[in-house]
Short mmCIF file of C-alpha atoms and ligand atoms in Angstrom, two decimals:
data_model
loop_
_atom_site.label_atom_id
_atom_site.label_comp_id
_atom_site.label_asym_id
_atom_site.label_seq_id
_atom_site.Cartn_x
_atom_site.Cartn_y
_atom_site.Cartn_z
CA UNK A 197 -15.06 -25.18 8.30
CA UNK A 198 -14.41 -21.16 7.16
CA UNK A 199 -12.65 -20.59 3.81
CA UNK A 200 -10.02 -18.53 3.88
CA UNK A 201 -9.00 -15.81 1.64
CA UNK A 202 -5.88 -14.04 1.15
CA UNK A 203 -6.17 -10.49 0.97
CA UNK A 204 -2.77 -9.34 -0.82
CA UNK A 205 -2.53 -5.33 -0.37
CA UNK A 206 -4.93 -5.32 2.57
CA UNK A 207 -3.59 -3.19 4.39
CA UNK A 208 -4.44 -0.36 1.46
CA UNK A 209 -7.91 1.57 1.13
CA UNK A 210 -9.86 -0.62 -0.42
CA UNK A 211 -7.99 -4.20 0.54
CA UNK A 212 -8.55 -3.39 4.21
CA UNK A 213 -12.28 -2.35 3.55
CA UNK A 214 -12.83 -5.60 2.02
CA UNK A 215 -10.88 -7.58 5.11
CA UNK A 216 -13.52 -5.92 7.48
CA UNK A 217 -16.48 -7.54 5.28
CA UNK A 218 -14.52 -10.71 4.45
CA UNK A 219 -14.24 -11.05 8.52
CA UNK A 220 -17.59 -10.10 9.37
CA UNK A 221 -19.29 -12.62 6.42
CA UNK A 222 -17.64 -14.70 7.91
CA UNK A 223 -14.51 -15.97 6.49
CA UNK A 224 -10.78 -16.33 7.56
CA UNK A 225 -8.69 -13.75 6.07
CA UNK A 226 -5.03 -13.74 5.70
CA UNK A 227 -3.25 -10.21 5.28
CA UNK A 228 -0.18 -9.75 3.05
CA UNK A 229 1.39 -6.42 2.27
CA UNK A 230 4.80 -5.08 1.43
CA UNK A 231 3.13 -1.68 2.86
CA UNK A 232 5.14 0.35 0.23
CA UNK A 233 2.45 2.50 0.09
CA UNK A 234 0.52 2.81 3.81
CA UNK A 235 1.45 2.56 6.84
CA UNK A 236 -0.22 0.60 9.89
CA UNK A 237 -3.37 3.17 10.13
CA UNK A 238 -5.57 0.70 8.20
CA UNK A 239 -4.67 -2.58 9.67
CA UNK A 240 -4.74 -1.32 13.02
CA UNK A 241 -8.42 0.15 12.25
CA UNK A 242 -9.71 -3.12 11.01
CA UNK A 243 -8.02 -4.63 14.01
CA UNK A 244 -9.66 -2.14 15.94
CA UNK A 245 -13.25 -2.66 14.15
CA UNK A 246 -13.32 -6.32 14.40
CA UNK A 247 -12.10 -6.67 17.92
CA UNK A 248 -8.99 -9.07 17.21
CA UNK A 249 -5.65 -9.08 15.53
CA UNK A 250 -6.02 -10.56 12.04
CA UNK A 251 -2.73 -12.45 10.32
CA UNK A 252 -0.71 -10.58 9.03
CA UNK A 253 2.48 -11.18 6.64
CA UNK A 254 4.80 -8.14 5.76
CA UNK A 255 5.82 -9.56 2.11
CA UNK A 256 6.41 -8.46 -1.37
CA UNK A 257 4.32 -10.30 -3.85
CA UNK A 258 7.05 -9.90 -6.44
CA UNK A 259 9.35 -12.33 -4.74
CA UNK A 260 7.83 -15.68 -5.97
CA UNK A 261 9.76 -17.85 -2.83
CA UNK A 262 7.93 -15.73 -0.46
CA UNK A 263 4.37 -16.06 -2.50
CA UNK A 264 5.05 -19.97 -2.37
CA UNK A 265 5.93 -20.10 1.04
CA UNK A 266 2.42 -18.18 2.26
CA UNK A 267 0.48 -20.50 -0.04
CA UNK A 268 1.94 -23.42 2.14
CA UNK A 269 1.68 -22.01 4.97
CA UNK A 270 -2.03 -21.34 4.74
CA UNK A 271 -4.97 -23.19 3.21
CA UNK A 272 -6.11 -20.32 0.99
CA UNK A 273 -8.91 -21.34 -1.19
CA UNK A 274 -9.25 -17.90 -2.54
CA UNK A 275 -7.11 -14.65 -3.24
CA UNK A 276 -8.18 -11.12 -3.52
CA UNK A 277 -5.08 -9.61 -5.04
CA UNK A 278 -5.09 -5.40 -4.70
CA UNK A 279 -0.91 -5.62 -4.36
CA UNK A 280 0.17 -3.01 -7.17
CA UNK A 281 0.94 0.69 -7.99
CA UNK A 282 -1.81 2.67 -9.02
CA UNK A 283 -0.79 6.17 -10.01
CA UNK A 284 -1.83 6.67 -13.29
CA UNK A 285 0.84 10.19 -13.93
CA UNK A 286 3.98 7.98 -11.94
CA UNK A 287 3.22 5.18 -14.39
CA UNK A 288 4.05 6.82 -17.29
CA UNK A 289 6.81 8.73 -15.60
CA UNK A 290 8.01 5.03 -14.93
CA UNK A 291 6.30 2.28 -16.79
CA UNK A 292 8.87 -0.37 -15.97
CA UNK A 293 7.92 -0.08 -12.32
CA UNK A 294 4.73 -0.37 -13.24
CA UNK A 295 4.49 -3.57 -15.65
CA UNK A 296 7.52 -4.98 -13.52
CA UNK A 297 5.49 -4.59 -10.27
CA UNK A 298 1.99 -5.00 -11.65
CA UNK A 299 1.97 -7.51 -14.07
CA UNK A 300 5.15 -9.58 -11.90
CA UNK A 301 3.07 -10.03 -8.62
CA UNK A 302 0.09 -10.56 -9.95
CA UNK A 303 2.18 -14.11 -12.18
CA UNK A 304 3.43 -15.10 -8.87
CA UNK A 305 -0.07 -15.18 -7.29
CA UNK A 306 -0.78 -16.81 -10.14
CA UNK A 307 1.61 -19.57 -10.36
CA UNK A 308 1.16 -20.45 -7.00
CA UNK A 309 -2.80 -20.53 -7.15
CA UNK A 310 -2.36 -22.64 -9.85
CA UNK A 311 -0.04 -24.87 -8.24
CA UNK A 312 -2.77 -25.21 -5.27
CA UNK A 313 -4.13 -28.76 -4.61
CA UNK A 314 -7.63 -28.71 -5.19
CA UNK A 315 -8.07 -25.41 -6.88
CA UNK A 316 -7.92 -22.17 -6.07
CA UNK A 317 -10.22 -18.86 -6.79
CA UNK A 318 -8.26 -15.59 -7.55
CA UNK A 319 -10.00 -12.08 -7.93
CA UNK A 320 -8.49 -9.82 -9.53
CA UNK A 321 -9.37 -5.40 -9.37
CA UNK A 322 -9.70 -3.78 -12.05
CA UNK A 323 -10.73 -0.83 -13.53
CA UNK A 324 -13.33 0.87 -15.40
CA UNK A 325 -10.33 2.50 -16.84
CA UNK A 326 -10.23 -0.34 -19.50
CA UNK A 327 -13.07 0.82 -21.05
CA UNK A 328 -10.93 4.48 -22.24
CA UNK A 329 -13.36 6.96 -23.44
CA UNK A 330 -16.60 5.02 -23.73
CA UNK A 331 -18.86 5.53 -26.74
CA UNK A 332 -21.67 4.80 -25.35
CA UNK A 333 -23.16 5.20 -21.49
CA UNK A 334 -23.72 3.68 -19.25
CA UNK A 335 -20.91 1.25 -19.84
CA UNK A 336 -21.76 -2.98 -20.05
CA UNK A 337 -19.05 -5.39 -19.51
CA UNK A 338 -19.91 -5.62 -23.31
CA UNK A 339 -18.22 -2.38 -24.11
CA UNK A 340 -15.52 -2.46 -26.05
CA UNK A 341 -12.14 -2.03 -24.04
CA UNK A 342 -9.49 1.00 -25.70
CA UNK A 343 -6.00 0.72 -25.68
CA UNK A 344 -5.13 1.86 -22.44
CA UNK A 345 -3.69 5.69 -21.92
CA UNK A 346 -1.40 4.87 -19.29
CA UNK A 347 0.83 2.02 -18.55
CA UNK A 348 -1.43 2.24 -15.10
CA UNK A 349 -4.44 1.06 -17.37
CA UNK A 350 -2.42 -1.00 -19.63
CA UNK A 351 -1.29 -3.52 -16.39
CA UNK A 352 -5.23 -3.48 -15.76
CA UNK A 353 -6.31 -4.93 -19.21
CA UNK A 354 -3.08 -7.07 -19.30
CA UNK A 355 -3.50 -8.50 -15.88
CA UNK A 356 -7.23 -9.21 -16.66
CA UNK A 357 -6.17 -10.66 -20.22
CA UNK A 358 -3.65 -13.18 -17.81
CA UNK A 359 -5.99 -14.04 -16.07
CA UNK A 360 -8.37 -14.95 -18.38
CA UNK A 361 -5.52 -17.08 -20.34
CA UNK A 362 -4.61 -19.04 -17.42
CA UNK A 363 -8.20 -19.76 -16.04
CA UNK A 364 -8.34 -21.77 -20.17
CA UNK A 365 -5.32 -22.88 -19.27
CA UNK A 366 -4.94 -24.10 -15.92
CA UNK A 367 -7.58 -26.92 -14.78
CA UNK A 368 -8.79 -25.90 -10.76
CA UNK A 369 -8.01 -22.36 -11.15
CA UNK A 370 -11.09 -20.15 -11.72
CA UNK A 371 -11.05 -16.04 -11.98
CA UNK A 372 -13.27 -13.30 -11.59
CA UNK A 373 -12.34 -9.55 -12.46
CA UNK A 374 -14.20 -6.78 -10.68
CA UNK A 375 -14.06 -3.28 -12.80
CA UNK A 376 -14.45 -0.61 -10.39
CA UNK A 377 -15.38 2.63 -11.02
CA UNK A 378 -14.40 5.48 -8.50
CA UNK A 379 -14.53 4.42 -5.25
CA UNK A 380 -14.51 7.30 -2.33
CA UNK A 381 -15.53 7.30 1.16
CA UNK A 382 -14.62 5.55 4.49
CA UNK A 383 -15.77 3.13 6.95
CA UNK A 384 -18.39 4.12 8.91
CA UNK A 385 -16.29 3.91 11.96
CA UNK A 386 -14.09 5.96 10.34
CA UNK A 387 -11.39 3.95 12.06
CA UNK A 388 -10.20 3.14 7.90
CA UNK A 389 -10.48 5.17 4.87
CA UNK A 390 -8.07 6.20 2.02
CA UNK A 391 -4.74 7.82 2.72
CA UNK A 392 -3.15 9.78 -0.13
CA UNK A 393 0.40 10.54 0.04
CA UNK A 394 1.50 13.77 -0.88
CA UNK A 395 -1.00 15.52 -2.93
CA UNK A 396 -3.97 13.72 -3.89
CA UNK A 397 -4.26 12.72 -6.88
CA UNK A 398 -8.38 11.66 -6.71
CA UNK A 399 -11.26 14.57 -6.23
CA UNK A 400 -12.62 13.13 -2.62
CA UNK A 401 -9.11 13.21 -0.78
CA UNK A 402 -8.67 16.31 -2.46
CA UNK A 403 -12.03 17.75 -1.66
CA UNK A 404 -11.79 16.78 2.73
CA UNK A 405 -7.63 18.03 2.35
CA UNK A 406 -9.30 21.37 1.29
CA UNK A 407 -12.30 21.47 3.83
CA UNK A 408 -9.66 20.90 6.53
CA UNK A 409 -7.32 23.26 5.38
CA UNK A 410 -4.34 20.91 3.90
CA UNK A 411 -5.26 22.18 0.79
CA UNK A 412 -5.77 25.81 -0.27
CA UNK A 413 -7.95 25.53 -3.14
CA UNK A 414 -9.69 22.66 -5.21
CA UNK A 415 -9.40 22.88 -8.43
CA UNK A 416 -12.42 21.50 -11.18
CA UNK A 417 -10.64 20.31 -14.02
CA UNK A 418 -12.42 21.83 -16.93
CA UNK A 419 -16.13 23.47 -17.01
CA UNK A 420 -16.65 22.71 -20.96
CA UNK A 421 -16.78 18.72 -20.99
CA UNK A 422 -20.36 18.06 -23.62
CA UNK A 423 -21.95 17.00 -19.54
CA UNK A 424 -24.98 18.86 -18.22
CA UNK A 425 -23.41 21.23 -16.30
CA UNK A 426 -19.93 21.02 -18.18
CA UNK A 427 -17.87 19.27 -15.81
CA UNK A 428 -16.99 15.57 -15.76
CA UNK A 429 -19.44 12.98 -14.97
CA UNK A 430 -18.16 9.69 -13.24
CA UNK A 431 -19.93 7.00 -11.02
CA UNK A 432 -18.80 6.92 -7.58
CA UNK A 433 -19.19 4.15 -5.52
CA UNK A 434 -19.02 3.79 -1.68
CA UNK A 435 -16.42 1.92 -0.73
CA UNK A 436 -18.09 -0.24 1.74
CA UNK A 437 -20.31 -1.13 -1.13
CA UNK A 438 -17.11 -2.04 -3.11
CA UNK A 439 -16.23 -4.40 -0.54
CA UNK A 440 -19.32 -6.17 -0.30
CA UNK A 441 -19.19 -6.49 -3.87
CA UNK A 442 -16.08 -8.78 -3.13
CA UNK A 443 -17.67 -11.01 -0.73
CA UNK A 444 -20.20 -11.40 -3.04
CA UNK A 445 -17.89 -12.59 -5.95
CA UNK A 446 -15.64 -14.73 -3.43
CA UNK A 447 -19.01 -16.51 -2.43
CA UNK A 448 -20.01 -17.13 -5.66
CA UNK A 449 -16.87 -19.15 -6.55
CA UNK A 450 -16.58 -20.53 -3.48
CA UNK A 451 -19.93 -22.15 -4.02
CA UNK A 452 -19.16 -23.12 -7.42
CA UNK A 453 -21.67 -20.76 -8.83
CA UNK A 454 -19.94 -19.05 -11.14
CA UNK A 455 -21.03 -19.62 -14.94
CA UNK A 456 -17.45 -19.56 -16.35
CA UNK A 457 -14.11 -19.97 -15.34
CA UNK A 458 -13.50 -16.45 -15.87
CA UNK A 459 -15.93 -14.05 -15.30
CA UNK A 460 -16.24 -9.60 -15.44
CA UNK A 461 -18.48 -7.56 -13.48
CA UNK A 462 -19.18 -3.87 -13.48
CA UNK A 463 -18.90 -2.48 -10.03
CA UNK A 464 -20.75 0.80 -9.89
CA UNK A 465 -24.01 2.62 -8.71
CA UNK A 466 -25.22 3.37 -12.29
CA UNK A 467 -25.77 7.02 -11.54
CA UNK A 468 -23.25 9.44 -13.23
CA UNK A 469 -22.32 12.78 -11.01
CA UNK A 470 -20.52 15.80 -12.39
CA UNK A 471 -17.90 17.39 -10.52
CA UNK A 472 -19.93 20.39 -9.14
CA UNK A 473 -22.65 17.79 -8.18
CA UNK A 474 -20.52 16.09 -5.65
CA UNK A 475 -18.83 19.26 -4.85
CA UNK A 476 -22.42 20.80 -3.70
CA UNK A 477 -23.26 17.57 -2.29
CA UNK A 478 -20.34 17.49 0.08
CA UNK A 479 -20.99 21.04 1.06
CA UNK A 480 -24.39 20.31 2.23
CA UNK A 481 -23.76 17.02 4.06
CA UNK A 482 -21.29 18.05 5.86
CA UNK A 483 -22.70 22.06 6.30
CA UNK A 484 -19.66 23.69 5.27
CA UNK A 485 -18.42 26.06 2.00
CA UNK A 486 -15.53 24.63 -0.18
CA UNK A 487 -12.51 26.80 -1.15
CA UNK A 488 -13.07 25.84 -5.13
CA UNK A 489 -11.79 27.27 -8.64
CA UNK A 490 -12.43 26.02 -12.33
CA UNK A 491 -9.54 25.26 -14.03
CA UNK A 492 -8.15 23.86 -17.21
CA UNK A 493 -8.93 20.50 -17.97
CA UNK A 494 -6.46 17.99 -17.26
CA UNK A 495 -4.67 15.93 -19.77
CA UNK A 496 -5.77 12.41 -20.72
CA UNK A 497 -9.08 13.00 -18.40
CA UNK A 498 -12.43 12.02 -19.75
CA UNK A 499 -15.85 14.20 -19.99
CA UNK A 500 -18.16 10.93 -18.56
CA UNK A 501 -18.43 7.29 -17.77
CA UNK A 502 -20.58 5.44 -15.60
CA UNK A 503 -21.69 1.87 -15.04
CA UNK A 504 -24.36 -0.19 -16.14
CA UNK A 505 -24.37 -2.37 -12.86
CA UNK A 506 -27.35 -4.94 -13.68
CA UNK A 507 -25.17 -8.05 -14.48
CA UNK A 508 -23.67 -7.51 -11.20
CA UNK A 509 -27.28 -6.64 -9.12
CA UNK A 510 -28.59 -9.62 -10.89
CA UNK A 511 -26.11 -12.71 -10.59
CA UNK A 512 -23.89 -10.86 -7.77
CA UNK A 513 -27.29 -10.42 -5.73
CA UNK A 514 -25.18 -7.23 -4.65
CA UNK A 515 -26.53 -3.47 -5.57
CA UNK A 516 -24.91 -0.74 -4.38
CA UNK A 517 -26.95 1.20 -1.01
CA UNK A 518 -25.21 4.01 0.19
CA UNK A 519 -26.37 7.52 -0.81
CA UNK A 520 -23.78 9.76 -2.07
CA UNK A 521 -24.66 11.85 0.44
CA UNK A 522 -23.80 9.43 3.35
CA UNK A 523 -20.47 8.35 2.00
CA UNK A 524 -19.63 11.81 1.99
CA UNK A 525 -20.49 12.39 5.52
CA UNK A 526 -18.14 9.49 5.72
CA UNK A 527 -15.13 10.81 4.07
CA UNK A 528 -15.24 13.80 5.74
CA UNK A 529 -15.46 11.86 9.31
CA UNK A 530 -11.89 10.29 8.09
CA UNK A 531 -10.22 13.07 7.35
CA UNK A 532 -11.11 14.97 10.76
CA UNK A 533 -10.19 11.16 12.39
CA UNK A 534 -6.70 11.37 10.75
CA UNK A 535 -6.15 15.51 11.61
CA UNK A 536 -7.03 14.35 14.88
CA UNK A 537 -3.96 11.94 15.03
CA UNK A 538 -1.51 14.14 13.15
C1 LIG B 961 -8.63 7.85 -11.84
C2 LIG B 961 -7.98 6.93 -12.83
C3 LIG B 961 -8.59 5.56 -12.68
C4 LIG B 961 -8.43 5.07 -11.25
C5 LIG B 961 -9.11 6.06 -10.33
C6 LIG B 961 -8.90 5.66 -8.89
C7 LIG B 961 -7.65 7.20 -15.29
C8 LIG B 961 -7.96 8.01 -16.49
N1 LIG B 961 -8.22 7.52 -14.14
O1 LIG B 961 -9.99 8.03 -12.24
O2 LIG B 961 -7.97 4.64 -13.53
O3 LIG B 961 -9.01 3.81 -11.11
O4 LIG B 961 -8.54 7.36 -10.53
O5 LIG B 961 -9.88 6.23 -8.11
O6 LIG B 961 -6.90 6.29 -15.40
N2 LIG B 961 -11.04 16.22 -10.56
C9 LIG B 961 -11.02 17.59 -10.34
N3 LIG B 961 -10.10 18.09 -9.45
C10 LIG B 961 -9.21 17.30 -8.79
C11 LIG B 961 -9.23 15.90 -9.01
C12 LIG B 961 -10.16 15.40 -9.91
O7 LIG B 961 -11.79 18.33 -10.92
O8 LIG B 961 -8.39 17.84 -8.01
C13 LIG B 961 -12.04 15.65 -11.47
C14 LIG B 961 -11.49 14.89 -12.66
O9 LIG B 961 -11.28 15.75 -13.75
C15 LIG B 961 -12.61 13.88 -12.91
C16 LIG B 961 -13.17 13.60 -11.51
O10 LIG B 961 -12.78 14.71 -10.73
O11 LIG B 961 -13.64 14.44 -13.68
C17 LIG B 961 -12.63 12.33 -10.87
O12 LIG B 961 -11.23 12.35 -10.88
P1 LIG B 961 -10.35 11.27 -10.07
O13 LIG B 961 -10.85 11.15 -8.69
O14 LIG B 961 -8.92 11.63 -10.27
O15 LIG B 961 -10.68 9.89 -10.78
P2 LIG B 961 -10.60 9.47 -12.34
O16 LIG B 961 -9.68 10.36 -13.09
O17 LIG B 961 -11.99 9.32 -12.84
#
């Protein structure tokens, strides 16, 4: 018989990315999502790329009743849980949203994993955030976490720390954290992809907003960081490989593989690129010139970090494939999908 897993945000960029690999490995999925932050472009795509309707529950994750009541109404032997806020500027503007939000959905998944008959797996995403301003690169899940610049990063190390606590704590539950670094991109299909509101916050949605003429200008925060060509260095990762990088973890505890109860792994391609390089490289994938200025740098940003991914290649089994290149082709295939429907 499948397992299922319950995808809790999946309607969001990378919960509904993950759904589509989830399906297609095989597994039941169960979709759960206030959708305070999308609308129905993602679950319709992953409707639309799977060739069926998926389940579907429009629910907050802060209101425990409503957390219960899904946990009896399906047999969920795993969670995924992406539910939260994840503006890192809004979250200091408003930190009680955030830790209220963040930190109370995440107990109520939780509580009622815990609660589960026979155990239950919960994933939780994090963020190569926790690791601040890393000394040393590329980053292990050794590094040393810093105390978090944002209350955005703070719910990521405190979720992952209650986790951790209630794995010791709670016989049958079992937890795995995923620290992602930047993921960018879009399906393939480009049926799903990511879908800022307002102004983008992150460089890709901001890069394809500018190619298509959203956007007048991008900026590049700051030409001075100590990189090799000055700006900042970070380690994106296709999203589709993100995803897989979730069935992989699911099927590990699932098959009772894991060698903890609670268990970190770096998700990333373990090749830093600058700024300009991914500016260039989107230029020349996709054969057009970018509308591009430098800038100052922007407060609380960072001059590098990328991943060192081996834990994950080597007890994941899971390595990142896609070329920059390609998953550039890809967000730019998304953003020309989406004019088309506006
Ligand atoms: C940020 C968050 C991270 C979160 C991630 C989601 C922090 C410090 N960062 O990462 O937690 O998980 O988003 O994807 O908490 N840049 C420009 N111009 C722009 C936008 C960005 O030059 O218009 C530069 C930035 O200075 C940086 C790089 O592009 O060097 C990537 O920025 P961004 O996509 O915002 O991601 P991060 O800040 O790395």
């Amino acid at each position: 018989m499948s397992k299922t897993v319950l995808v809790s945000g999946g309607a969001g960029f990378i919960g509904s990315h993950v759904t589509v690999e989830l399906v297609q490995a095989g597994y039941d999925v169960v979709i759960a999502d206030n959708m305070s932050n999308c609308d129905e472009t993602n679950y319709k795509g992953v409707c639309a790329i799977l060739g069926r309707e998926l389940p579907f529950v429009k629910m907050d994750f802060c209101d425990a009743k409503a957390v219960r009541d899904l946990f009896a109404k399906y047999p969920i032997d795993a969670v995924i849980h992406f539910a939260a806020f994840k503006a890192v500027g809004e979250s200091v503007a408003e930190p009680l949203k955030y830790y209220g939000n963040n930190l109370g959905s995440f107990i109520n998944v939780l509580e009622a994993a815990r609660a589960k008959e026979g155990g239950c797996n919960v994933l939780f995403s994090s963020s190569a955030t926790v690791y601040g301003e890393p000394e040393q690169q590329p980053v292990t899940e050794q590094s040393p976490r810093q105390s978090a610049t944002s209350p955005y990063g703070n719910t990521k190390q405190m979720c992952e720390d209650i986790l951790r606590d209630s794995v010791k704590a709670y016989p049958g539950l079992k937890g795995i954290a995923l620290r992602y670094f930047n993921p960018i991109g879009a399906h393939p299909s480009a049926l799903i992809g990511e879908l800022p509101r307002g102004v983008p916050n992150n460089l890709v949605p901001y890069i394809t907003q500018t190619a298509i003429g959203k956007r007048e200008c991008l900026s590049i925060f700051g030409d001075d960081y100590p990189t090799p060509d000055g700006t900042g260095q970070r380690d994106y990762i296709d999203i589709v490989d993100l995803a897989k990088a979730h069935v992989a973890a699911v099927t590990r505890m699932l098959d009772g593989k894991m060698k903890a109860g609670y268990e970190i792994f770096n998700v990333g391609t373990g090749r830093p690129c600058s700024v300009l390089e991914l500016v260039k490289a989107f230029e020349k994938v996709n054969g057009l010139k970018l509308n591009y200025r430098i800038t100052a740098r922007r407060p609380g940003d960072i001059a590098a970090i990328w991943a060192d991914p081996s834990y994950a290649n080597a007890e994941l089994g899971w390595k990142a494939e896609r070329s920059v290149e390609d998953t550039l082709a890809s967000a730019w295939a998304w953003e020309k999908h989406i004019a088309g429907k506006e």
